[in-house]
Coordinates of C-alpha atoms in Angstrom, one line a residue:
X12 CA 63.0 -50.3 51.7
X13 CA 59.5 -49.2 52.9
X14 CA 56.3 -47.7 51.7
X15 CA 54.8 -47.8 48.2
X16 CA 58.1 -47.3 46.4
X17 CA 59.7 -50.5 47.5
X18 CA 60.6 -52.8 44.6
X19 CA 59.2 -55.8 46.4
X20 CA 55.7 -54.6 45.3
X21 CA 56.7 -55.0 41.6
X22 CA 57.8 -57.9 39.4
X23 CA 61.4 -58.9 40.1
X24 CA 62.9 -57.2 37.1
X25 CA 61.8 -53.7 38.2
X26 CA 64.6 -51.4 39.5
X27 CA 64.7 -50.3 43.1
X28 CA 66.7 -47.2 42.3
X29 CA 66.4 -44.7 39.4
X30 CA 69.1 -42.4 38.1
X31 CA 67.4 -39.7 36.0
X32 CA 64.4 -38.6 34.0
X33 CA 63.8 -36.5 30.9
X34 CA 60.3 -35.7 29.6
X35 CA 58.4 -39.0 29.7
X36 CA 61.5 -41.2 30.0
X37 CA 63.3 -42.5 33.0
X38 CA 66.6 -44.3 33.5
X39 CA 67.6 -46.7 36.2
X40 CA 71.1 -46.9 37.9
X41 CA 72.0 -49.7 35.5
X42 CA 71.4 -47.5 32.5
X43 CA 68.1 -49.0 31.3
X44 CA 65.7 -46.5 29.8
X45 CA 61.8 -46.7 30.0
X46 CA 58.8 -44.8 28.8
X47 CA 57.3 -44.0 32.2
X48 CA 53.5 -44.3 32.9
X49 CA 53.8 -43.9 36.7
X50 CA 55.5 -40.5 36.8
X51 CA 56.5 -40.6 40.4
X52 CA 53.0 -41.9 41.2
X53 CA 51.5 -38.9 39.5
X54 CA 53.4 -35.6 40.1
X55 CA 55.2 -35.3 36.8
X56 CA 52.3 -33.8 34.8
X57 CA 54.6 -31.8 32.5
X58 CA 57.3 -34.5 32.4
X59 CA 60.7 -34.7 34.1
X60 CA 63.0 -31.7 34.0
X61 CA 60.4 -29.4 32.5
X62 CA 62.3 -26.3 31.5
X63 CA 59.7 -23.8 32.6
X64 CA 59.3 -25.3 36.0
X65 CA 63.0 -25.9 36.6
X66 CA 63.9 -22.3 35.7
X67 CA 61.3 -20.9 38.0
X68 CA 62.5 -23.1 40.8
X69 CA 66.1 -22.1 40.2
X70 CA 65.3 -18.4 40.2
X71 CA 63.7 -18.8 43.7
X72 CA 66.4 -21.1 44.9
X73 CA 68.9 -18.3 44.2
X74 CA 67.0 -16.0 46.6
X75 CA 66.0 -18.4 49.4
X76 CA 63.9 -21.5 50.1
X77 CA 63.3 -22.5 53.7
X78 CA 63.3 -19.4 55.9
X79 CA 61.8 -18.0 59.2
X80 CA 58.6 -17.0 57.3
X81 CA 57.1 -17.7 53.9
X82 CA 58.0 -15.8 50.8
X83 CA 55.6 -13.8 48.6
X84 CA 55.3 -17.0 46.5
X85 CA 52.9 -18.3 49.1
X86 CA 50.5 -15.4 48.5
X87 CA 50.9 -15.6 44.7
X88 CA 50.2 -19.4 44.7
X89 CA 47.2 -19.0 47.0
X90 CA 45.7 -16.3 44.7
X91 CA 46.4 -18.4 41.6
X92 CA 44.7 -21.5 43.0
X93 CA 41.7 -19.6 44.4
X94 CA 41.2 -18.0 41.1
X95 CA 41.3 -21.4 39.4
X96 CA 38.9 -23.3 41.6
X97 CA 35.3 -22.1 41.8
X98 CA 34.5 -23.3 45.4
X99 CA 37.7 -21.8 46.9
X100 CA 38.1 -18.6 48.7
X101 CA 41.3 -19.4 50.6
X102 CA 44.2 -21.7 50.5
X103 CA 46.2 -23.6 53.2
X104 CA 49.5 -25.2 52.1
X105 CA 51.3 -28.3 53.4
X106 CA 53.8 -30.7 52.0
X107 CA 52.2 -33.9 50.7
X108 CA 48.8 -35.6 50.3
X109 CA 48.6 -37.1 53.8
X110 CA 49.3 -33.7 55.3
X111 CA 46.5 -32.2 53.2
X112 CA 43.8 -34.8 53.8
X113 CA 44.5 -35.0 57.5
X114 CA 44.4 -31.2 57.8
X115 CA 41.1 -31.1 55.9
X116 CA 39.6 -33.5 58.4
X117 CA 40.9 -31.4 61.3
X118 CA 39.3 -28.3 59.7
X119 CA 36.0 -30.1 59.3
X120 CA 36.0 -31.1 63.0
X121 CA 37.0 -27.7 64.1
X122 CA 34.1 -26.2 62.1
X123 CA 31.4 -28.5 63.3
X124 CA 32.5 -29.5 66.8
X125 CA 31.9 -33.1 65.8
X126 CA 34.1 -36.2 65.4
X127 CA 33.0 -38.7 62.8
X128 CA 34.2 -38.8 59.2
X129 CA 32.7 -40.9 56.4
X130 CA 35.3 -42.6 54.1
X131 CA 34.8 -44.8 51.1
X132 CA 35.8 -48.4 51.9
X133 CA 39.4 -49.3 50.6
X134 CA 39.9 -45.8 49.2
X135 CA 43.5 -44.4 49.6
X136 CA 43.8 -41.0 51.3
X137 CA 47.4 -41.2 52.6
X138 CA 49.5 -42.9 55.2
X139 CA 48.3 -41.4 58.5
X140 CA 46.9 -43.8 61.2
X141 CA 43.3 -42.9 60.3
X142 CA 43.7 -43.9 56.7
X143 CA 46.8 -45.9 55.9
X144 CA 46.2 -49.3 54.2
X145 CA 48.6 -51.0 56.5
X146 CA 47.4 -52.0 60.0
X147 CA 50.7 -52.7 61.8
X148 CA 51.1 -50.2 64.7
X149 CA 47.5 -48.9 64.2
X150 CA 45.1 -49.0 67.2
X151 CA 41.4 -49.2 67.1
X152 CA 41.3 -45.8 68.7
X153 CA 43.0 -44.3 65.6
X154 CA 40.0 -45.2 63.6
X155 CA 37.2 -45.0 66.2
X156 CA 35.6 -42.0 64.5
X157 CA 35.8 -43.3 60.9
X158 CA 32.7 -44.8 59.2
X159 CA 32.7 -46.5 55.8
X160 CA 30.5 -46.6 52.7
X161 CA 30.8 -48.1 49.2
X162 CA 31.5 -45.9 46.2
X163 CA 28.4 -45.1 44.1
X164 CA 26.2 -47.2 46.5
X165 CA 23.5 -45.0 47.8
X166 CA 22.1 -47.5 50.4
X167 CA 25.6 -47.9 51.8
X168 CA 26.1 -44.1 51.9
X169 CA 22.7 -43.6 53.7
X170 CA 23.6 -46.2 56.2
X171 CA 26.9 -44.6 57.0
X172 CA 25.2 -41.2 57.4
X173 CA 22.7 -42.8 59.8
X174 CA 25.4 -44.5 61.8
X175 CA 27.3 -41.2 62.3
X176 CA 24.0 -39.5 63.2
X177 CA 24.5 -36.2 64.9
X178 CA 28.3 -36.5 65.4
X179 CA 29.1 -36.3 61.7
X180 CA 31.9 -33.8 60.9
X181 CA 32.4 -34.6 57.2
X182 CA 32.8 -36.9 54.3
X183 CA 36.0 -37.4 52.3
X184 CA 35.8 -38.9 48.8
X185 CA 37.9 -39.1 45.6
X186 CA 36.6 -37.6 42.4
X187 CA 36.3 -41.2 41.0
X188 CA 37.1 -44.6 42.4
X189 CA 40.7 -45.4 41.8
X190 CA 41.4 -48.1 44.4
X191 CA 44.3 -50.5 44.1
X192 CA 43.9 -53.5 41.9
X193 CA 40.3 -53.1 40.8
X194 CA 38.5 -51.5 37.9
X195 CA 38.2 -47.7 38.2
X196 CA 34.8 -46.2 38.4
X197 CA 33.6 -42.8 37.5
X198 CA 31.3 -41.0 40.0
X199 CA 27.6 -41.4 39.4
X200 CA 26.2 -37.8 39.3
X201 CA 23.1 -38.9 41.2
X202 CA 25.4 -40.2 44.0
X203 CA 27.4 -37.0 44.1
X204 CA 24.3 -34.9 44.2
X205 CA 22.8 -36.9 47.1
X206 CA 26.1 -36.8 48.9
X207 CA 26.1 -33.0 48.6
X208 CA 22.5 -32.6 49.6
X209 CA 22.9 -34.8 52.7
X210 CA 26.0 -33.0 53.8
X211 CA 24.0 -29.8 53.6
X212 CA 21.1 -31.1 55.5
X213 CA 23.3 -32.5 58.3
X214 CA 25.7 -29.6 58.4
X215 CA 28.6 -31.8 57.5
X216 CA 31.7 -30.8 55.5
X217 CA 32.1 -32.4 52.0
X218 CA 35.9 -32.9 51.3
X219 CA 37.0 -33.8 47.7
X220 CA 40.4 -35.6 47.8
X221 CA 41.8 -34.3 44.5
X222 CA 45.4 -35.1 45.4
X223 CA 45.8 -37.8 42.7
X224 CA 43.4 -36.3 40.1
X225 CA 43.9 -32.6 40.4
X226 CA 45.0 -30.8 37.2
X227 CA 44.6 -34.0 35.2
X228 CA 40.9 -34.2 34.7
X229 CA 40.2 -30.4 34.9
X230 CA 42.2 -27.3 35.9
X231 CA 39.5 -26.5 38.4
X232 CA 38.4 -29.3 40.8
X233 CA 37.8 -32.7 39.2
X234 CA 34.1 -32.2 39.7
X235 CA 34.0 -28.9 37.9
X236 CA 31.7 -30.4 35.2
X237 CA 29.3 -31.7 37.8
X238 CA 26.7 -29.5 39.4
X239 CA 28.3 -30.4 42.7
X240 CA 30.9 -28.4 44.6
X241 CA 32.8 -29.6 47.7
X242 CA 33.4 -27.4 50.8
X243 CA 37.0 -28.4 51.0
X244 CA 39.3 -29.8 48.3
X245 CA 42.8 -31.2 48.8
X246 CA 45.6 -31.1 46.2
X247 CA 49.1 -32.4 45.7
X248 CA 51.0 -34.5 43.2
X249 CA 50.6 -32.7 39.8
X250 CA 50.3 -29.1 41.2
X251 CA 54.1 -28.6 41.3
X252 CA 55.5 -31.1 38.8
X253 CA 57.4 -33.1 41.4
X254 CA 58.3 -30.4 44.0
X255 CA 56.9 -31.1 47.5
X256 CA 53.8 -28.9 48.1
X257 CA 50.2 -29.7 48.7
X258 CA 47.1 -27.6 49.4
X259 CA 43.8 -27.4 51.0
X260 CA 41.3 -25.1 49.4
X261 CA 38.0 -24.0 51.1
X262 CA 34.8 -22.1 51.1
X263 CA 34.7 -18.8 53.0
X264 CA 32.4 -20.3 55.6
X265 CA 35.3 -22.6 56.8
X266 CA 38.0 -19.9 56.8
X267 CA 37.7 -19.2 60.6
X268 CA 37.9 -22.9 61.4
X269 CA 41.0 -23.2 59.2
X270 CA 42.6 -20.3 61.1
X271 CA 41.9 -21.9 64.5
X272 CA 43.7 -25.2 64.0
X273 CA 47.4 -25.8 64.5
X274 CA 48.8 -27.8 61.6
X275 CA 52.3 -27.0 60.5
X276 CA 55.8 -28.3 59.6
X277 CA 59.4 -27.0 59.3
X278 CA 59.4 -27.2 55.5
X279 CA 55.7 -26.5 54.8
X280 CA 56.5 -22.8 53.8
X281 CA 59.5 -23.5 51.6
X282 CA 59.5 -21.1 48.7
X283 CA 61.1 -23.2 45.9
X284 CA 58.2 -25.7 45.7
X285 CA 55.7 -22.9 45.7
X286 CA 57.5 -21.2 42.8
X287 CA 57.5 -24.5 41.0
X288 CA 53.8 -24.8 41.6
X289 CA 53.1 -21.4 40.2
X290 CA 55.1 -22.2 37.1
X291 CA 53.4 -25.6 36.7
X292 CA 49.9 -24.1 36.8
X293 CA 50.7 -21.3 34.5
X294 CA 52.3 -23.7 32.0
X295 CA 49.4 -26.1 32.1
X296 CA 47.1 -23.2 31.3
X297 CA 49.3 -21.9 28.5
X298 CA 49.5 -25.2 26.7
X299 CA 46.1 -26.5 27.5
X300 CA 47.7 -29.3 29.5
X301 CA 44.5 -31.2 30.3
X302 CA 43.7 -31.6 26.6
X303 CA 47.2 -32.8 25.8
X304 CA 47.1 -35.4 28.6
X305 CA 43.7 -36.6 27.4
X306 CA 44.9 -36.8 23.8
X307 CA 48.0 -38.9 24.8
X308 CA 45.8 -41.1 27.0
X309 CA 43.3 -41.7 24.2
X310 CA 46.1 -42.7 21.9
X311 CA 47.5 -45.1 24.5
X312 CA 44.0 -46.5 25.3
X313 CA 43.2 -47.2 21.6
X314 CA 46.6 -48.9 21.0
X315 CA 46.5 -51.1 24.1
X316 CA 42.9 -52.3 23.7
X317 CA 43.6 -53.2 20.1
X318 CA 46.8 -55.0 21.0
X319 CA 45.0 -57.0 23.8
X320 CA 42.3 -58.1 21.4
X321 CA 44.8 -59.0 18.7
X322 CA 46.7 -61.2 21.0
X323 CA 43.6 -62.9 22.5
X324 CA 43.4 -61.2 25.9
X325 CA 40.2 -60.1 27.5
X326 CA 40.9 -56.9 29.5
X327 CA 39.2 -54.0 31.2
X328 CA 40.6 -50.6 30.5
X329 CA 38.9 -48.2 32.9
X330 CA 39.2 -44.7 34.2
X331 CA 39.8 -41.4 32.5
X332 CA 42.3 -41.5 29.6
X333 CA 44.7 -39.4 31.7
X334 CA 44.7 -41.9 34.5
X335 CA 43.9 -45.3 33.1
X336 CA 44.1 -48.8 34.6
X337 CA 44.3 -52.1 32.6
X338 CA 43.2 -55.3 34.3
X339 CA 43.1 -58.8 32.8
X340 CA 39.8 -60.7 33.2
X341 CA 39.9 -64.0 35.1
X342 CA 43.0 -62.8 36.9
X343 CA 42.0 -62.5 40.6
X344 CA 45.5 -62.7 41.9
X345 CA 46.9 -60.3 39.3
X346 CA 49.3 -62.9 37.9
X347 CA 48.8 -61.8 34.3
X348 CA 49.1 -58.1 35.3
X349 CA 52.4 -58.8 36.9
X350 CA 53.6 -60.9 34.0
X351 CA 52.5 -58.2 31.5
X352 CA 54.2 -55.4 33.5
X353 CA 57.4 -57.5 33.7
X354 CA 57.4 -58.1 29.9
X355 CA 56.6 -54.5 29.2
X356 CA 59.6 -53.4 31.4
X357 CA 61.8 -55.8 29.4
X358 CA 60.6 -53.9 26.3
X359 CA 61.2 -50.4 27.7
X360 CA 57.8 -49.5 29.2
X361 CA 57.3 -48.9 32.9
X362 CA 53.7 -49.9 34.0
X363 CA 52.5 -50.6 37.5
X364 CA 50.6 -53.9 37.7
X365 CA 48.1 -52.8 40.4
X366 CA 48.1 -49.0 40.6
X367 CA 46.5 -46.7 38.0
X368 CA 48.8 -45.2 35.4
X369 CA 49.4 -41.6 34.4
X370 CA 50.2 -39.7 31.2
X371 CA 51.8 -36.3 31.0
X372 CA 52.1 -33.5 28.4
X373 CA 55.5 -35.0 27.6
X374 CA 53.9 -38.1 26.2
X375 CA 54.0 -37.0 22.6
X376 CA 52.6 -39.1 19.7
X377 CA 56.1 -40.4 19.1
X378 CA 56.6 -41.4 22.8
X379 CA 53.2 -43.1 22.9
X380 CA 54.0 -45.0 19.7
X381 CA 57.4 -46.1 21.1
X382 CA 55.6 -47.3 24.2
X383 CA 53.0 -49.2 22.1
X384 CA 55.8 -51.0 20.3
X385 CA 57.0 -52.3 23.6
X386 CA 53.6 -53.3 24.9
X387 CA 52.8 -55.1 21.7
X388 CA 55.9 -57.2 22.2
X389 CA 54.9 -57.7 25.9
X390 CA 51.4 -59.0 24.8
X391 CA 53.1 -61.3 22.4
X392 CA 55.4 -62.7 25.1
X393 CA 52.4 -63.3 27.3
X394 CA 50.5 -65.0 24.5
X395 CA 53.4 -67.3 23.7
X396 CA 53.4 -68.5 27.4
X397 CA 49.7 -69.0 27.7

C-alpha cells in the first residue's frame, strides 16, 4: 500500500480495508464497526451515504458522467460557488486538492510573469513534487522556486518576502496551521493583514488553501470573518461529500491568467461529482451545516478534555471544534497518541494519532455520546498501563 491511507501509518490494530459507511459509522472487511472521526480525511461532511447527495448523483449518473464536454452541472456549480464566496468571480474545476493547489500556483505565475512562491514550512498542500512531504524521487529543481516561512511569525514572513524579492509570484497558506503531529494554531489576524498588505505592495497573488477547511469553518472562505480576502482560494474534500471534484476560485483580475494556462485531466469535467457538489452545498446551507459541525465538535471537545483530566492525562486539544487535534504532553514520539488511538479503536472509535480529526453533520448527540463511551474506556486502558 502507498500514500497516506496505508495502514502502516497507524497502530497495528487498524484495518487496511474498509467495507461500508453509514452516517458517521464505518465498518471494516472483518465486520468491526467504528464511530469515524477521520471521514475519508475530511470529505464526508454530511456523513456516509447521505440521501440528498446520493440521489442527486444517481439522477446525473442516469444521464451521463464522463463525456466529450462538460454538462450544465459545471456552470451551475460555478455559479453556486461564486455566489457563496465573496472574493470569487470565476471558478476552475479539477479533481483533487493537489490538482487545485498546483493549478493555483500556475495561475499566479501566469498572472505575474514571476516564479517564486512562499509556502509555510511543513504545511501540507498535496503530493506534487513542489509540495509532497516525501523526498524520494524529488529533485532540487522541483523546489528551486519555493521559499519558506513560519506560521504567524512576522519576521520569518518578512525574510521570505525579501528573499523572493522581485521574482515573487505568490504566497499559499492554509486558513489555520494544521500540520501533522503538532498543536493546531489559528491565524493571527495581524499576520493575515500584513500578509495581504505585502502581497498587494509587491504585486503577488495571495492563495488560500481551503481544501481541508472549506465548508467546515464557514460556508464562504475560512477567512470570511477576517477583514482579509485572498486573490485565489482552492477547495476540495467537503465540497462534494466524497465525490472527486476540487475547485479554484478567483478574483476577476486573475480571470485572463486562468484562461491562458493549460491544466486539465480526462475526468476533471465528469458530471456526477459536480451534481454531488451542488447537492452538498445546498444541503449544508439548508441545515446550517457549519453550526451542526461546530455543535458536535464542542460536545466532543468537552467530553474528551474532561475524560483526560479525570484519568490523569495532560493533553492539548487544539484547532476549531469541527477539526480538532488531541496531543498528549511529554509525548514527543507520539507513543501515547498511538496507544490511545489503538485503545479507542478497540472500543469502537476511529481516531488518527497524528492527523487532525473531523466531525460531520451526521455526528448527532447520540453518536458523540457513543464515541465518548469508547474514548473513556480507552483513557482507562492507558491509565492502567501507565
